[in-house]
CSV table of C-alpha atoms in Angstrom, one decimal:
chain,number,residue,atom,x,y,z
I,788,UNK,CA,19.1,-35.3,-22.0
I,789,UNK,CA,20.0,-31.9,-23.3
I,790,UNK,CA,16.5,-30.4,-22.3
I,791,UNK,CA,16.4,-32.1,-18.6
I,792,UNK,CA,19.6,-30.3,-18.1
I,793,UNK,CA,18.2,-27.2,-19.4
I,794,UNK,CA,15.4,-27.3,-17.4
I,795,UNK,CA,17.3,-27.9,-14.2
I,796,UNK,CA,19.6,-24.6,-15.4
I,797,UNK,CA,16.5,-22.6,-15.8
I,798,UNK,CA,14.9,-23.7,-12.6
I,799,UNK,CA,17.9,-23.0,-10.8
I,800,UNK,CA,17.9,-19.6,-12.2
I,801,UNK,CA,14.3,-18.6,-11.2
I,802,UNK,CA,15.3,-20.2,-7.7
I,803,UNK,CA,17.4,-17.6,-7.0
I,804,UNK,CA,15.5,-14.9,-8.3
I,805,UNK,CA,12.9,-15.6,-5.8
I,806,UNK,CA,15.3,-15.2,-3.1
I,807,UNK,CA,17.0,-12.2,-4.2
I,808,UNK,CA,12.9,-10.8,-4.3
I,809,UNK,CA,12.3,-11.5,-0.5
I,810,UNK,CA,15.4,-10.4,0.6
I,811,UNK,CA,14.0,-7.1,2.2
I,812,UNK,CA,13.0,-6.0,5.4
I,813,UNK,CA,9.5,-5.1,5.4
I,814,UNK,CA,7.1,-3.8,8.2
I,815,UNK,CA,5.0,-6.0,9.3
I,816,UNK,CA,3.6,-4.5,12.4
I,817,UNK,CA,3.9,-1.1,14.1
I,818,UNK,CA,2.7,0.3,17.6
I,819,UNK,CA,1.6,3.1,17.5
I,820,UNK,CA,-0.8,1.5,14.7
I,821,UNK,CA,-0.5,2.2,11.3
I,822,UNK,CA,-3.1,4.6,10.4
I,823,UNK,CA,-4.2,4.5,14.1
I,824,UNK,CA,-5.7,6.8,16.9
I,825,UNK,CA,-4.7,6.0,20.7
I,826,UNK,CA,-6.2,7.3,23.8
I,827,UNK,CA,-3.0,8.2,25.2
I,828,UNK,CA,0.9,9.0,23.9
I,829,UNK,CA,3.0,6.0,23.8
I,830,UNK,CA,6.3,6.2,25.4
I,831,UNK,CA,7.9,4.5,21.9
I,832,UNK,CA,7.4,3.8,18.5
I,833,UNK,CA,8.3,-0.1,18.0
I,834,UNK,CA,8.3,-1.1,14.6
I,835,UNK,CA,8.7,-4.8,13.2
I,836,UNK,CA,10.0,-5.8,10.3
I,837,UNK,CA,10.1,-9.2,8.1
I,838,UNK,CA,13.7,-9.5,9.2
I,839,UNK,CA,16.6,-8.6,11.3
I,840,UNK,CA,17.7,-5.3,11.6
I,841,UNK,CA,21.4,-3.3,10.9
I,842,UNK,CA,20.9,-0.8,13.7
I,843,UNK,CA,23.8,1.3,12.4
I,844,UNK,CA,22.4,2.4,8.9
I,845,UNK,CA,18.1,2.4,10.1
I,846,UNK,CA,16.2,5.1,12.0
I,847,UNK,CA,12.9,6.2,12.9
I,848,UNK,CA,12.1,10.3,13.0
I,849,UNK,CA,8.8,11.8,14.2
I,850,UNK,CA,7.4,14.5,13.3
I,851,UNK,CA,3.9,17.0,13.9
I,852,UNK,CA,1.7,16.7,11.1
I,853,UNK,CA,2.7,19.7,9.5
I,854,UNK,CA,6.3,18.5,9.6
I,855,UNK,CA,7.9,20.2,12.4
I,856,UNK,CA,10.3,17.5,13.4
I,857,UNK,CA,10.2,16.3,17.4
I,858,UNK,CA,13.2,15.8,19.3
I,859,UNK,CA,14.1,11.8,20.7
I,860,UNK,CA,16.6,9.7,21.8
I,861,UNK,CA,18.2,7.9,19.6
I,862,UNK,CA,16.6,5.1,17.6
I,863,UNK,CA,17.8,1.2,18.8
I,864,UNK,CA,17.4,-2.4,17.9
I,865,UNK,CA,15.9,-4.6,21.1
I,866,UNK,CA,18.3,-6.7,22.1
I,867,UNK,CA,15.8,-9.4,22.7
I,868,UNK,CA,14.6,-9.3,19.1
I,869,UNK,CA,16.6,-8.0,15.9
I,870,UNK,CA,13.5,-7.4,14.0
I,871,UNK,CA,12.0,-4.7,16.0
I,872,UNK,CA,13.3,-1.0,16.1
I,873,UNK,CA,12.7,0.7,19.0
I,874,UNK,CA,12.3,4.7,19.3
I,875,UNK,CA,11.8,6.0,23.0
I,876,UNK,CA,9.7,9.0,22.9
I,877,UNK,CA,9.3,12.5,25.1
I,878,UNK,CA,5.7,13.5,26.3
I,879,UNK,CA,3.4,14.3,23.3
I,880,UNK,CA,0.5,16.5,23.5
I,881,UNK,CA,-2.5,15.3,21.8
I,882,UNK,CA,-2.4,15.8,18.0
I,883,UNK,CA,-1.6,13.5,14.7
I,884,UNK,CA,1.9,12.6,14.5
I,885,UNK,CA,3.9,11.5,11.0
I,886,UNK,CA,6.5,8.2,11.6
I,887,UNK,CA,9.1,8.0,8.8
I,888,UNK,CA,11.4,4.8,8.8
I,889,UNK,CA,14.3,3.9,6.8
I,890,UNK,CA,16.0,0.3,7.4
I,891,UNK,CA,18.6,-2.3,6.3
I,892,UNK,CA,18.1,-5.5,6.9
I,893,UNK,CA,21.2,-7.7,8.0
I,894,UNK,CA,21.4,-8.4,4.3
I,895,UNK,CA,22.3,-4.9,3.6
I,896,UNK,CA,19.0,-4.2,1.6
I,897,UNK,CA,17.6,-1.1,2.5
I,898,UNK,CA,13.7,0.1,3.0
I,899,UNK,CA,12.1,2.7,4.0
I,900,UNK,CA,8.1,4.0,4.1
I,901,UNK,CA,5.8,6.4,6.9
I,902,UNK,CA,3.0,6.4,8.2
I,903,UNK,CA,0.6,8.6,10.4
I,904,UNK,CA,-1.1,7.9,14.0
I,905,UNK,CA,-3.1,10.5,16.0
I,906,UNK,CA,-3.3,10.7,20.0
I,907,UNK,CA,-6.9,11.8,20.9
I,908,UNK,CA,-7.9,11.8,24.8
């Protein structure tokens, strides 16, 4: 009896651990692409993420490859869809651009990463 118990308790315990792991919101797709190089400048960076979004405490900042930062609008949750953040963006000459993110997920977990795309007519 006493090691069904204790084998229920531990099981319990490693239960919850795997929750508390996946409990992040990670970035599952990005346009422009990750890595990518697009024919024209998108008019936004949309970013999706493994789970809903805070809008409050996440943002999105661009910047030219050699870190001069480019002025947006501000950064915004779609209201359709609480996993994607949304960052409308001005006209953008041709060149390799630098996306840095930092999120919290409705859970209050933050995250954060960049990556680089390149516009090439």
């Amino acid at each position: 009896m006493r090691n069904t118990v204790r084998r229920l308790l531990i099981a319990c315990v490693l239960s919850l651990l795997g929750v508390s792991a996946g409990a992040h919101a990670f970035l599952s797709q990005a346009v422009p692409p990750v890595g990518g190089v697009v024919p024209v400048a998108p008019r936004e960076v949309r970013l999706t993420f493994t789970e809903g979004i805070e809008p409050a405490f996440s943002r999105i900042e661009l910047a030219k490859a050699d870190g001069q930062p480019i002025g947006t609008t501000p950064v915004m949750v779609d209201p359709r869809d609480n996993t994607q953040l949304v960052l409308p963006l001005p006209p953008l000459a041709p060149g390799r651009y630098r996306v840095k993110w930092r999120v919290v997920s409705i859970d209050t977990h933050p995250t954060e990463g960049d990556y680089t795309f390149e516009i090439r007519p």
